[in-house]
Amino acid sequence: MFWDEELETISQNKLKELQLKRLRDTIGRVYFNVPFYHKKFKEINIKPDDIKSVDDISKLPFTTRQDILDNYPTGLLAVSRDEMVRVHTSSGTTGKPKAIFFTKNDIDRAADLIARCLVMTGMRKNDVLQNMMTYGLFTGALVMHYGAEKVGILIVPAGPGNTERQILLMKDFKTTALHITPSYALYLAEYIKSKGIDPTKDLYLKRAYLGAEPYSEETRRKIEDIFGIDVYNSYGLSEMNGPGVAFECEYKEGMHTWEDNFVVEVIDPDTGEVLPDGQKGELVFTTLQREGMPLIRYRTRDISRIIPERCPCGRTHRRIERIFGRSDDMFIVKGVNIFPQQIENVLMSIKGVAMNYQIVLESLDNMIVRVEIAKDLFDGNVMHLVNLQNRITEELRKEILVKPKVELLEPGTLPVSEGKAKRVIDNRTL
Ligand code: DLL
C-alpha cells in the first residue's frame, strides 16, 4: 500500500521534470535570500538561470558541516526567523551543534515523508508505535512522532531507557512496532532473553525501525530472529529533516530515497566528482522543498551507493545501499583502512557472540576488540573459550586484514547505550 501512490510511483521522466522545477525554485530562493549562497554562487559566476537540467547541479558548490557551523545559528535561513516553528540540532558531541530550523510547512512535509515510509512497511491506523528514540533536540523521536500521528497510528512516546518499563508499555499498550537505535535494540534483545520473555508469545511486535547509526545486516538478522519481527533500515540526518530521508520497503534491499524532496548524488570524497549510479562514495543531498533552511549539495560524509535497478515494490524513487560507514568513522591500523561496521559484521555472524562490543585503538599498529559472549560459555570448558577467541581473531583478520587482540567478556561488562553507541575508543596519542 502507498501513502501517496501517484508521487511514489511517478515515472522517471515526470520525476526529473518535478525535480528540475523544484531545484530551480530552491536555487532562486537561496541565491536571493541567503547571503552565504549568494556569495558562493557569485564567486563561481553561477546564476539560477544557468541550471537547465538536474545534472547541472554538479556546477554548484558543496555545503559542508563547517558551513553550517560557521553560520550558526540562523545564518542559513531563507525566510524570516519569525516563520520558524521548530529548531533541532544534530548530535554534535563537541563544541557547537548544527542548528536546523523548520517552518510549519517544513514540519508538515517531513511528517509526510515519514508517513510514506511507515505505510510502505505495512503500518496502518490500528498499529501502535513505541518511539524509543530520544525526544528533544535530536530529530529521531519528534520527526517520527509527527509522521506516525499523520497516519493515525497510536504512538507511545516512551523515549529510550528504563528497559523494564519499556517492556511493560509494550505489553499494556500492545505495541506492534518499535522505533529504536540498533545498539539499544541489541541491548533490549539481550535483556528480553535474560528475563525469559518470549517475544513471539508475550509481546505483540511485528516490526521495528532501526536507524540513526550504522549497523550490519547480521545485526538486523539477529534482532529479527530474537524478536520474531521484520526490521527495516531507516536512514536520515538532521540537516535533511532527520529520519525519513531513505527507508526500506517490504523487499529490504536498499532504502528508497524520496527524490521529489531531495536530489541524491554520490561523489568521490577526495575529488568531489559525481560518480555514476552503482559506485560507492559519499552521499550528497540537496533539499527540494525546504522553506526555512534549504541546503544545496550537502556533504553527509556517509558512504553508500545508489542502486540503479528498479525495485519490485513499484516505487520509482531510487534506493541507496545500507550505509557502509561514515568517512570520519574510518580508522587506520597498520596502514589498513577499517570501518567499525566491518568488525560488527564479523562479530554478529559468529555463534556464541552476544550483543555488545567495543573497539579500542591502542596505537597505529594495535587494536583490541572487546566482545561480550554468551554467559554460559564462561561456565563450560576453558578450551571452548580459547577456540572461540581464536575463531573471532581469525575471522576478523580475514575481513580487515589486520590481526586484532580479542578479549572475551561476560554480558553486561561493556557500557550500554540507549542512544547512539560509542563503539570506538581511541587511546592513541598521535
Ligand atoms: O540520526 C536522524 C535519524 C534518526 C535517522 C532516527 C534515522 C532514525 P543525526 O543525529 O543528524 O540524525 O545523525 C545523522 O547518523 O549522517 C549517519 O552517519 C548516521 N545514520 C543515521 N541513520 C543511519 C542508518 C539522525 N540507518 C547521521 N545507517 C547520519 C547508518 C545512519 N547510519
Tab-separated table of C-alpha atoms and ligand atoms in Angstrom:
chain	number	residue	atom	x	y	z
A	1	MET	CA	0.000	0.000	0.000
A	2	PHE	CA	1.040	3.559	-0.655
A	3	TRP	CA	0.650	6.794	1.263
A	4	ASP	CA	0.847	8.838	-1.935
A	5	GLU	CA	0.714	6.377	-4.829
A	6	GLU	CA	0.907	8.972	-7.579
A	7	LEU	CA	4.110	10.506	-6.241
A	8	GLU	CA	5.714	7.285	-5.070
A	9	THR	CA	5.291	5.585	-8.453
A	10	ILE	CA	5.769	8.676	-10.639
A	11	SER	CA	7.532	7.944	-13.953
A	12	GLN	CA	11.255	8.697	-14.119
A	13	ASN	CA	10.618	11.426	-16.702
A	14	LYS	CA	7.994	13.162	-14.660
A	15	LEU	CA	10.167	12.864	-11.575
A	16	LYS	CA	13.067	14.553	-13.390
A	17	GLU	CA	10.723	17.357	-14.524
A	18	LEU	CA	9.449	17.845	-10.992
A	19	GLN	CA	12.982	17.804	-9.598
A	20	LEU	CA	14.140	20.416	-12.094
A	21	LYS	CA	11.239	22.720	-11.296
A	22	ARG	CA	11.839	22.426	-7.567
A	23	LEU	CA	15.608	22.661	-7.913
A	24	ARG	CA	15.392	25.889	-9.900
A	25	ASP	CA	12.956	27.289	-7.382
A	26	THR	CA	15.264	26.352	-4.480
A	27	ILE	CA	18.335	27.800	-6.201
A	28	GLY	CA	16.471	31.037	-6.858
A	29	ARG	CA	15.412	31.306	-3.238
A	30	VAL	CA	18.856	30.703	-1.768
A	31	TYR	CA	20.532	32.955	-4.350
A	32	PHE	CA	18.356	35.904	-3.459
A	33	ASN	CA	17.664	35.260	0.244
A	34	VAL	CA	20.733	33.586	1.763
A	35	PRO	CA	23.860	35.793	1.651
A	36	PHE	CA	26.118	32.750	2.188
A	37	TYR	CA	24.852	31.089	-1.009
A	38	HIS	CA	24.684	34.375	-2.939
A	39	LYS	CA	28.365	34.927	-2.250
A	40	LYS	CA	29.311	31.335	-3.075
A	41	PHE	CA	27.418	31.347	-6.383
A	42	LYS	CA	28.854	34.760	-7.340
A	43	GLU	CA	32.368	33.514	-6.686
A	44	ILE	CA	31.988	30.875	-9.384
A	45	ASN	CA	29.783	33.073	-11.555
A	46	ILE	CA	26.667	30.902	-11.434
A	47	LYS	CA	23.150	32.336	-11.679
A	48	PRO	CA	19.879	30.462	-11.079
A	49	ASP	CA	19.160	30.546	-14.833
A	50	ASP	CA	22.298	28.506	-15.514
A	51	ILE	CA	20.578	25.437	-14.080
A	52	LYS	CA	18.883	23.937	-17.139
A	53	SER	CA	18.812	20.282	-16.081
A	54	VAL	CA	19.048	18.374	-12.810
A	55	ASP	CA	22.537	17.236	-13.819
A	56	ASP	CA	23.635	20.886	-13.874
A	57	ILE	CA	23.573	20.620	-10.091
A	58	SER	CA	27.186	19.440	-10.368
A	59	LYS	CA	28.129	23.037	-11.277
A	60	LEU	CA	27.050	24.195	-7.811
A	61	PRO	CA	29.324	24.358	-4.794
A	62	PHE	CA	29.001	21.929	-1.889
A	63	THR	CA	27.715	22.841	1.550
A	64	THR	CA	29.733	21.297	4.356
A	65	ARG	CA	29.183	20.665	8.015
A	66	GLN	CA	31.643	23.522	8.680
A	67	ASP	CA	29.484	25.909	6.617
A	68	ILE	CA	26.507	25.160	8.862
A	69	LEU	CA	28.652	25.645	11.970
A	70	ASP	CA	30.090	28.899	10.644
A	71	ASN	CA	26.578	30.238	10.077
A	72	TYR	CA	25.275	29.112	13.470
A	73	PRO	CA	22.556	29.628	14.468
A	74	THR	CA	20.401	31.487	11.915
A	75	GLY	CA	22.801	32.441	9.087
A	76	LEU	CA	21.396	29.994	6.526
A	77	LEU	CA	17.707	30.844	6.845
A	78	ALA	CA	15.927	31.622	3.582
A	79	VAL	CA	12.855	33.190	5.189
A	80	SER	CA	12.363	35.328	8.280
A	81	ARG	CA	13.192	33.792	11.666
A	82	ASP	CA	9.615	34.547	12.683
A	83	GLU	CA	8.365	31.911	10.226
A	84	MET	CA	10.294	29.179	12.054
A	85	VAL	CA	8.318	26.970	14.411
A	86	ARG	CA	10.976	24.463	15.496
A	87	VAL	CA	14.720	24.065	15.791
A	88	HIS	CA	16.561	20.759	16.013
A	89	THR	CA	20.269	20.219	16.422
A	90	SER	CA	22.496	17.478	15.164
A	91	SER	CA	24.125	15.209	17.666
A	92	GLY	CA	27.389	17.133	17.819
A	93	THR	CA	29.475	15.645	20.580
A	94	THR	CA	31.871	18.548	20.984
A	95	GLY	CA	31.526	22.291	20.614
A	96	LYS	CA	28.636	23.992	18.874
A	97	PRO	CA	25.928	21.815	17.368
A	98	LYS	CA	24.458	22.314	13.893
A	99	ALA	CA	21.091	24.064	14.196
A	100	ILE	CA	18.374	23.180	11.682
A	101	PHE	CA	15.226	25.309	11.548
A	102	PHE	CA	11.802	24.272	10.298
A	103	THR	CA	8.793	26.305	9.176
A	104	LYS	CA	5.293	24.948	9.647
A	105	ASN	CA	5.332	23.642	6.061
A	106	ASP	CA	8.735	22.021	6.611
A	107	ILE	CA	7.391	20.144	9.632
A	108	ASP	CA	4.397	19.034	7.652
A	109	ARG	CA	6.489	17.812	4.713
A	110	ALA	CA	8.891	15.938	6.976
A	111	ALA	CA	5.886	14.221	8.577
A	112	ASP	CA	4.551	13.379	5.124
A	113	LEU	CA	7.785	11.610	4.173
A	114	ILE	CA	7.631	9.576	7.392
A	115	ALA	CA	4.024	8.699	6.617
A	116	ARG	CA	5.181	7.310	3.241
A	117	CYS	CA	7.847	5.238	4.982
A	118	LEU	CA	5.541	3.806	7.620
A	119	VAL	CA	2.721	2.917	5.240
A	120	MET	CA	5.274	1.435	2.816
A	121	THR	CA	6.343	-1.021	5.514
A	122	GLY	CA	2.814	-2.066	6.374
A	123	MET	CA	1.860	0.290	9.216
A	124	ARG	CA	-1.827	1.162	9.467
A	125	LYS	CA	-4.099	3.195	11.705
A	126	ASN	CA	-4.583	0.341	14.151
A	127	ASP	CA	-0.845	-0.055	14.803
A	128	VAL	CA	0.934	1.049	17.968
A	129	LEU	CA	4.417	2.552	17.627
A	130	GLN	CA	6.663	2.692	20.683
A	131	ASN	CA	9.059	5.512	19.963
A	132	MET	CA	12.255	4.679	21.846
A	133	MET	CA	14.398	7.415	20.306
A	134	THR	CA	15.355	10.424	22.425
A	135	TYR	CA	12.780	13.220	22.483
A	136	GLY	CA	14.366	16.656	22.384
A	137	LEU	CA	16.835	18.475	20.203
A	138	PHE	CA	17.561	15.204	18.363
A	139	THR	CA	15.269	14.760	15.341
A	140	GLY	CA	14.893	10.993	15.824
A	141	ALA	CA	11.836	10.930	18.054
A	142	LEU	CA	9.863	14.064	17.170
A	143	VAL	CA	10.060	13.826	13.390
A	144	MET	CA	8.953	10.182	13.530
A	145	HIS	CA	6.253	11.138	16.046
A	146	TYR	CA	4.615	13.691	13.750
A	147	GLY	CA	4.736	11.321	10.783
A	148	ALA	CA	3.167	8.459	12.708
A	149	GLU	CA	0.482	10.783	14.013
A	150	LYS	CA	-0.288	11.799	10.434
A	151	VAL	CA	-1.002	8.164	9.547
A	152	GLY	CA	-3.223	7.906	12.621
A	153	ILE	CA	-1.022	5.395	14.418
A	154	LEU	CA	-1.128	5.300	18.229
A	155	ILE	CA	2.261	6.489	19.487
A	156	VAL	CA	3.758	5.529	22.813
A	157	PRO	CA	6.307	8.341	23.290
A	158	ALA	CA	8.498	6.271	25.610
A	159	GLY	CA	11.913	7.694	24.737
A	160	PRO	CA	14.906	5.432	25.437
A	161	GLY	CA	15.977	3.728	28.642
A	162	ASN	CA	14.238	2.147	31.652
A	163	THR	CA	14.054	-1.184	29.887
A	164	GLU	CA	11.764	-2.826	32.437
A	165	ARG	CA	9.203	-0.070	31.888
A	166	GLN	CA	9.579	-0.345	28.118
A	167	ILE	CA	8.515	-3.975	28.315
A	168	LEU	CA	5.532	-3.107	30.497
A	169	LEU	CA	4.463	-0.461	27.987
A	170	MET	CA	4.832	-2.951	25.133
A	171	LYS	CA	2.573	-5.395	26.956
A	172	ASP	CA	-0.014	-2.910	28.228
A	173	PHE	CA	-0.464	-0.944	25.004
A	174	LYS	CA	0.054	-3.961	22.728
A	175	THR	CA	2.889	-2.269	20.869
A	176	THR	CA	3.205	-3.555	17.300
A	177	ALA	CA	6.286	-1.592	16.187
A	178	LEU	CA	9.445	-0.143	17.699
A	179	HIS	CA	11.481	2.858	16.650
A	180	ILE	CA	14.885	2.310	18.205
A	181	THR	CA	18.628	2.627	17.665
A	182	PRO	CA	20.387	-0.621	16.691
A	183	SER	CA	22.606	-0.522	19.765
A	184	TYR	CA	19.659	-0.184	22.132
A	185	ALA	CA	17.796	-2.873	20.183
A	186	LEU	CA	20.723	-5.245	20.771
A	187	TYR	CA	20.628	-4.466	24.467
A	188	LEU	CA	16.851	-4.905	24.584
A	189	ALA	CA	17.228	-8.278	22.872
A	190	GLU	CA	19.791	-9.392	25.448
A	191	TYR	CA	17.565	-8.153	28.284
A	192	ILE	CA	14.498	-9.951	26.988
A	193	LYS	CA	16.458	-13.182	26.671
A	194	SER	CA	17.852	-12.873	30.187
A	195	LYS	CA	14.349	-12.345	31.635
A	196	GLY	CA	12.981	-15.394	29.860
A	197	ILE	CA	10.461	-13.335	27.875
A	198	ASP	CA	9.328	-14.965	24.646
A	199	PRO	CA	8.599	-12.022	22.337
A	200	THR	CA	6.534	-14.141	19.967
A	201	LYS	CA	4.202	-15.195	22.810
A	202	ASP	CA	4.422	-12.428	25.421
A	203	LEU	CA	4.571	-9.366	23.114
A	204	TYR	CA	2.649	-8.167	20.051
A	205	LEU	CA	5.549	-6.853	17.991
A	206	LYS	CA	5.516	-7.162	14.204
A	207	ARG	CA	8.213	-4.770	13.080
A	208	ALA	CA	10.952	-2.393	14.174
A	209	TYR	CA	12.582	0.610	12.552
A	210	LEU	CA	16.290	0.791	13.244
A	211	GLY	CA	18.442	3.755	12.351
A	212	ALA	CA	20.424	6.793	13.485
A	213	GLU	CA	23.705	4.864	13.421
A	214	PRO	CA	25.390	2.319	11.171
A	215	TYR	CA	24.713	-1.348	11.788
A	216	SER	CA	25.246	-4.514	9.863
A	217	GLU	CA	22.976	-6.911	8.011
A	218	GLU	CA	23.972	-9.523	10.598
A	219	THR	CA	22.684	-7.282	13.388
A	220	ARG	CA	19.385	-6.891	11.555
A	221	ARG	CA	19.070	-10.657	11.231
A	222	LYS	CA	19.888	-11.177	14.889
A	223	ILE	CA	17.197	-8.719	16.028
A	224	GLU	CA	14.682	-10.201	13.595
A	225	ASP	CA	15.348	-13.724	14.891
A	226	ILE	CA	15.232	-12.863	18.574
A	227	PHE	CA	12.036	-10.807	18.361
A	228	GLY	CA	10.410	-12.717	15.502
A	229	ILE	CA	9.740	-9.465	13.628
A	230	ASP	CA	10.681	-7.589	10.444
A	231	VAL	CA	13.394	-4.979	10.905
A	232	TYR	CA	13.523	-2.075	8.452
A	233	ASN	CA	16.519	0.133	7.959
A	234	SER	CA	15.851	3.855	8.328
A	235	TYR	CA	18.404	6.468	7.319
A	236	GLY	CA	18.388	10.192	7.827
A	237	LEU	CA	20.268	13.158	9.178
A	238	SER	CA	19.207	16.317	10.982
A	239	GLU	CA	20.409	18.503	8.115
A	240	MET	CA	17.801	16.810	5.859
A	241	ASN	CA	14.910	16.681	8.445
A	242	GLY	CA	16.125	13.700	10.470
A	243	PRO	CA	14.553	10.279	9.840
A	244	GLY	CA	12.574	9.710	6.623
A	245	VAL	CA	15.323	10.529	4.120
A	246	ALA	CA	15.743	6.914	2.985
A	247	PHE	CA	13.785	3.902	4.154
A	248	GLU	CA	13.444	0.251	3.254
A	249	CYS	CA	10.290	-1.146	1.701
A	250	GLU	CA	8.972	-4.685	2.139
A	251	TYR	CA	11.815	-6.090	-0.015
A	252	LYS	CA	14.506	-4.790	2.377
A	253	GLU	CA	17.053	-4.465	-0.391
A	254	GLY	CA	18.261	-0.918	-0.051
A	255	MET	CA	16.443	2.190	1.135
A	256	HIS	CA	14.205	4.312	-1.088
A	257	THR	CA	15.204	7.956	-1.068
A	258	TRP	CA	12.383	10.422	-1.752
A	259	GLU	CA	13.586	12.075	-4.921
A	260	ASP	CA	10.751	14.567	-5.186
A	261	ASN	CA	12.180	16.020	-1.950
A	262	PHE	CA	15.893	15.540	-2.389
A	263	VAL	CA	18.417	15.374	-5.195
A	264	VAL	CA	20.679	12.481	-4.240
A	265	GLU	CA	24.248	12.304	-5.524
A	266	VAL	CA	27.197	10.067	-4.749
A	267	ILE	CA	30.592	11.713	-5.066
A	268	ASP	CA	34.196	10.731	-4.819
A	269	PRO	CA	35.040	12.093	-1.347
A	270	ASP	CA	38.551	13.065	-2.412
A	271	THR	CA	37.900	14.787	-5.743
A	272	GLY	CA	34.265	15.847	-5.297
A	273	GLU	CA	33.429	14.354	-8.686
A	274	VAL	CA	29.953	12.881	-9.174
A	275	LEU	CA	30.107	9.089	-9.500
A	276	PRO	CA	27.834	7.030	-11.745
A	277	ASP	CA	24.958	5.076	-10.164
A	278	GLY	CA	26.169	1.876	-8.580
A	279	GLN	CA	29.546	3.198	-7.466
A	280	LYS	CA	30.330	3.597	-3.797
A	281	GLY	CA	31.127	7.075	-2.482
A	282	GLU	CA	29.919	9.910	-0.239
A	283	LEU	CA	26.216	10.759	-0.228
A	284	VAL	CA	25.310	14.347	-1.069
A	285	PHE	CA	21.788	15.736	-0.691
A	286	THR	CA	20.038	18.867	-1.925
A	287	THR	CA	16.693	19.800	-0.424
A	288	LEU	CA	13.965	20.472	-2.983
A	289	GLN	CA	11.073	21.552	-0.779
A	290	ARG	CA	12.626	23.177	2.259
A	291	GLU	CA	11.353	26.665	3.006
A	292	GLY	CA	13.169	27.568	6.175
A	293	MET	CA	16.676	26.309	5.614
A	294	PRO	CA	17.282	24.913	2.127
A	295	LEU	CA	20.657	23.213	1.716
A	296	ILE	CA	22.496	22.786	-1.557
A	297	ARG	CA	24.707	19.736	-2.161
A	298	TYR	CA	25.192	18.936	1.493
A	299	ARG	CA	28.096	16.572	2.060
A	300	THR	CA	26.993	13.909	4.528
A	301	ARG	CA	30.299	12.011	4.885
A	302	ASP	CA	28.191	8.837	4.790
A	303	ILE	CA	29.417	6.174	2.410
A	304	SER	CA	26.898	4.300	0.264
A	305	ARG	CA	25.915	3.771	-3.367
A	306	ILE	CA	22.806	4.345	-5.459
A	307	ILE	CA	21.099	1.137	-6.549
A	308	PRO	CA	20.087	1.880	-10.137
A	309	GLU	CA	17.758	-1.119	-10.655
A	310	ARG	CA	14.011	-0.672	-10.321
A	311	CYS	CA	12.512	-2.026	-7.106
A	312	PRO	CA	9.826	-4.709	-7.432
A	313	CYS	CA	7.635	-2.747	-4.979
A	314	GLY	CA	6.727	-0.364	-7.800
A	315	ARG	CA	8.226	2.762	-6.272
A	316	THR	CA	10.327	4.643	-8.790
A	317	HIS	CA	12.449	6.597	-6.310
A	318	ARG	CA	15.952	5.184	-6.397
A	319	ARG	CA	17.353	3.276	-3.466
A	320	ILE	CA	20.632	3.611	-1.627
A	321	GLU	CA	22.502	0.739	-0.075
A	322	ARG	CA	22.907	0.266	3.678
A	323	ILE	CA	25.374	2.904	4.891
A	324	PHE	CA	28.811	1.373	4.821
A	325	GLY	CA	30.121	3.816	7.429
A	326	ARG	CA	30.939	7.457	7.886
A	327	SER	CA	34.132	8.634	6.327
A	328	ASP	CA	35.013	10.111	9.756
A	329	ASP	CA	34.468	6.747	11.492
A	330	MET	CA	37.110	5.071	9.426
A	331	PHE	CA	40.352	4.395	11.252
A	332	ILE	CA	43.708	3.097	10.134
A	333	VAL	CA	45.611	0.237	11.756
A	334	LYS	CA	48.887	-0.971	10.242
A	335	GLY	CA	48.119	1.205	7.242
A	336	VAL	CA	44.799	-0.521	6.507
A	337	ASN	CA	41.541	1.468	6.316
A	338	ILE	CA	38.940	-0.102	8.600
A	339	PHE	CA	35.276	0.739	9.231
A	340	PRO	CA	33.749	-0.307	12.578
A	341	GLN	CA	30.915	-1.915	10.666
A	342	GLN	CA	33.223	-4.473	9.102
A	343	ILE	CA	34.056	-5.640	12.613
A	344	GLU	CA	30.396	-5.721	13.620
A	345	ASN	CA	29.576	-7.779	10.549
A	346	VAL	CA	32.068	-10.453	11.536
A	347	LEU	CA	31.163	-10.493	15.232
A	348	MET	CA	27.427	-10.765	14.699
A	349	SER	CA	27.833	-13.725	12.371
A	350	ILE	CA	29.695	-15.836	14.952
A	351	LYS	CA	27.672	-18.127	17.203
A	352	GLY	CA	28.277	-17.503	20.899
A	353	VAL	CA	28.936	-13.796	20.445
A	354	ALA	CA	26.443	-11.685	22.394
A	355	MET	CA	25.203	-8.212	21.564
A	356	ASN	CA	27.765	-5.693	22.765
A	357	TYR	CA	31.298	-4.967	21.634
A	358	GLN	CA	33.898	-2.224	21.676
A	359	ILE	CA	36.934	-1.427	19.567
A	360	VAL	CA	39.933	0.062	21.349
A	361	LEU	CA	42.666	1.666	19.278
A	362	GLU	CA	45.915	1.335	21.216
A	363	SER	CA	48.465	2.556	18.690
A	364	LEU	CA	48.911	2.883	14.949
A	365	ASP	CA	49.593	-0.866	14.838
A	366	ASN	CA	47.463	-2.334	17.608
A	367	MET	CA	43.782	-2.638	18.242
A	368	ILE	CA	41.743	-4.574	20.756
A	369	VAL	CA	38.278	-5.918	20.064
A	370	ARG	CA	36.411	-6.396	23.328
A	371	VAL	CA	33.392	-8.592	22.824
A	372	GLU	CA	30.691	-9.891	25.131
A	373	ILE	CA	29.842	-13.556	24.697
A	374	ALA	CA	27.030	-15.805	25.929
A	375	LYS	CA	27.134	-16.171	29.725
A	376	ASP	CA	27.026	-19.983	29.758
A	377	LEU	CA	30.258	-20.172	27.769
A	378	PHE	CA	32.148	-18.987	30.849
A	379	ASP	CA	30.834	-21.926	32.893
A	380	GLY	CA	31.982	-24.526	30.400
A	381	ASN	CA	35.290	-25.833	29.148
A	382	VAL	CA	38.128	-23.283	29.005
A	383	MET	CA	39.220	-24.767	25.690
A	384	HIS	CA	35.895	-23.701	24.188
A	385	LEU	CA	36.678	-20.128	25.170
A	386	VAL	CA	40.128	-20.313	23.643
A	387	ASN	CA	38.693	-21.796	20.457
A	388	LEU	CA	36.095	-19.055	20.234
A	389	GLN	CA	38.719	-16.392	20.806
A	390	ASN	CA	40.897	-17.854	18.064
A	391	ARG	CA	37.973	-18.146	15.693
A	392	ILE	CA	36.950	-14.500	16.228
A	393	THR	CA	40.551	-13.358	15.756
A	394	GLU	CA	40.897	-15.344	12.547
A	395	GLU	CA	37.546	-14.236	11.066
A	396	LEU	CA	38.410	-10.623	11.831
A	397	ARG	CA	41.824	-10.982	10.269
A	398	LYS	CA	40.235	-12.319	7.091
A	399	GLU	CA	37.853	-9.344	6.907
A	400	ILE	CA	40.080	-6.435	7.942
A	401	LEU	CA	43.494	-7.898	7.042
A	402	VAL	CA	44.866	-6.981	10.468
A	403	LYS	CA	45.056	-9.310	13.448
A	404	PRO	CA	43.460	-7.629	16.464
A	405	LYS	CA	43.796	-8.699	20.081
A	406	VAL	CA	40.427	-10.175	21.061
A	407	GLU	CA	39.112	-10.057	24.634
A	408	LEU	CA	36.069	-12.106	25.627
A	409	LEU	CA	33.812	-10.558	28.259
A	410	GLU	CA	30.706	-11.554	30.177
A	411	PRO	CA	27.459	-9.910	29.090
A	412	GLY	CA	26.861	-6.639	30.930
A	413	THR	CA	30.563	-5.699	31.161
A	414	LEU	CA	30.573	-3.007	28.485
A	415	PRO	CA	28.621	0.254	28.773
A	416	VAL	CA	25.088	0.129	27.401
A	417	SER	CA	23.962	2.831	25.063
A	418	GLU	CA	20.367	3.976	24.771
A	419	GLY	CA	21.101	6.459	22.001
A	420	LYS	CA	23.954	6.303	19.548
A	421	ALA	CA	26.642	3.883	20.668
A	422	LYS	CA	30.274	4.820	21.073
A	423	ARG	CA	31.925	1.751	19.584
A	424	VAL	CA	35.462	3.014	19.088
A	425	ILE	CA	37.681	4.147	21.952
A	426	ASP	CA	40.735	5.907	20.649
A	427	ASN	CA	43.642	5.742	23.085
A	428	ARG	CA	46.272	6.673	20.515
A	429	THR	CA	48.478	9.617	21.239
A	430	LEU	CA	49.367	10.891	17.823
B	1	DLL	O1	20.342	10.205	13.303
B	1	DLL	C1	18.394	11.001	12.154
B	1	DLL	C2	17.729	9.683	12.310
B	1	DLL	C3	17.005	9.411	13.431
B	1	DLL	C4	17.792	8.717	11.320
B	1	DLL	C5	16.361	8.200	13.583
B	1	DLL	C6	17.160	7.503	11.446
B	1	DLL	C7	16.443	7.240	12.580
B	1	DLL	P1	21.722	12.847	13.148
B	1	DLL	O2	21.769	12.788	14.609
B	1	DLL	O3	21.950	14.161	12.484
B	1	DLL	O4	20.323	12.373	12.614
B	1	DLL	O5	22.769	11.799	12.607
B	1	DLL	C8	22.865	11.552	11.243
B	1	DLL	O6	23.606	9.279	11.604
B	1	DLL	O7	24.755	11.147	8.806
B	1	DLL	C9	24.634	8.812	9.541
B	1	DLL	O8	26.022	8.905	9.741
B	1	DLL	C10	24.012	8.192	10.778
B	1	DLL	N1	22.829	7.377	10.414
B	1	DLL	C11	21.559	7.707	10.506
B	1	DLL	N2	20.761	6.669	10.104
B	1	DLL	C12	21.593	5.664	9.729
B	1	DLL	C13	21.420	4.337	9.218
B	1	DLL	C14	19.761	11.122	12.758
B	1	DLL	N3	20.233	3.782	9.028
B	1	DLL	C15	23.926	10.519	10.967
B	1	DLL	N4	22.529	3.634	8.927
B	1	DLL	C16	23.997	10.187	9.501
B	1	DLL	C17	23.750	4.158	9.117
B	1	DLL	C18	22.914	6.121	9.920
B	1	DLL	N5	23.993	5.373	9.615
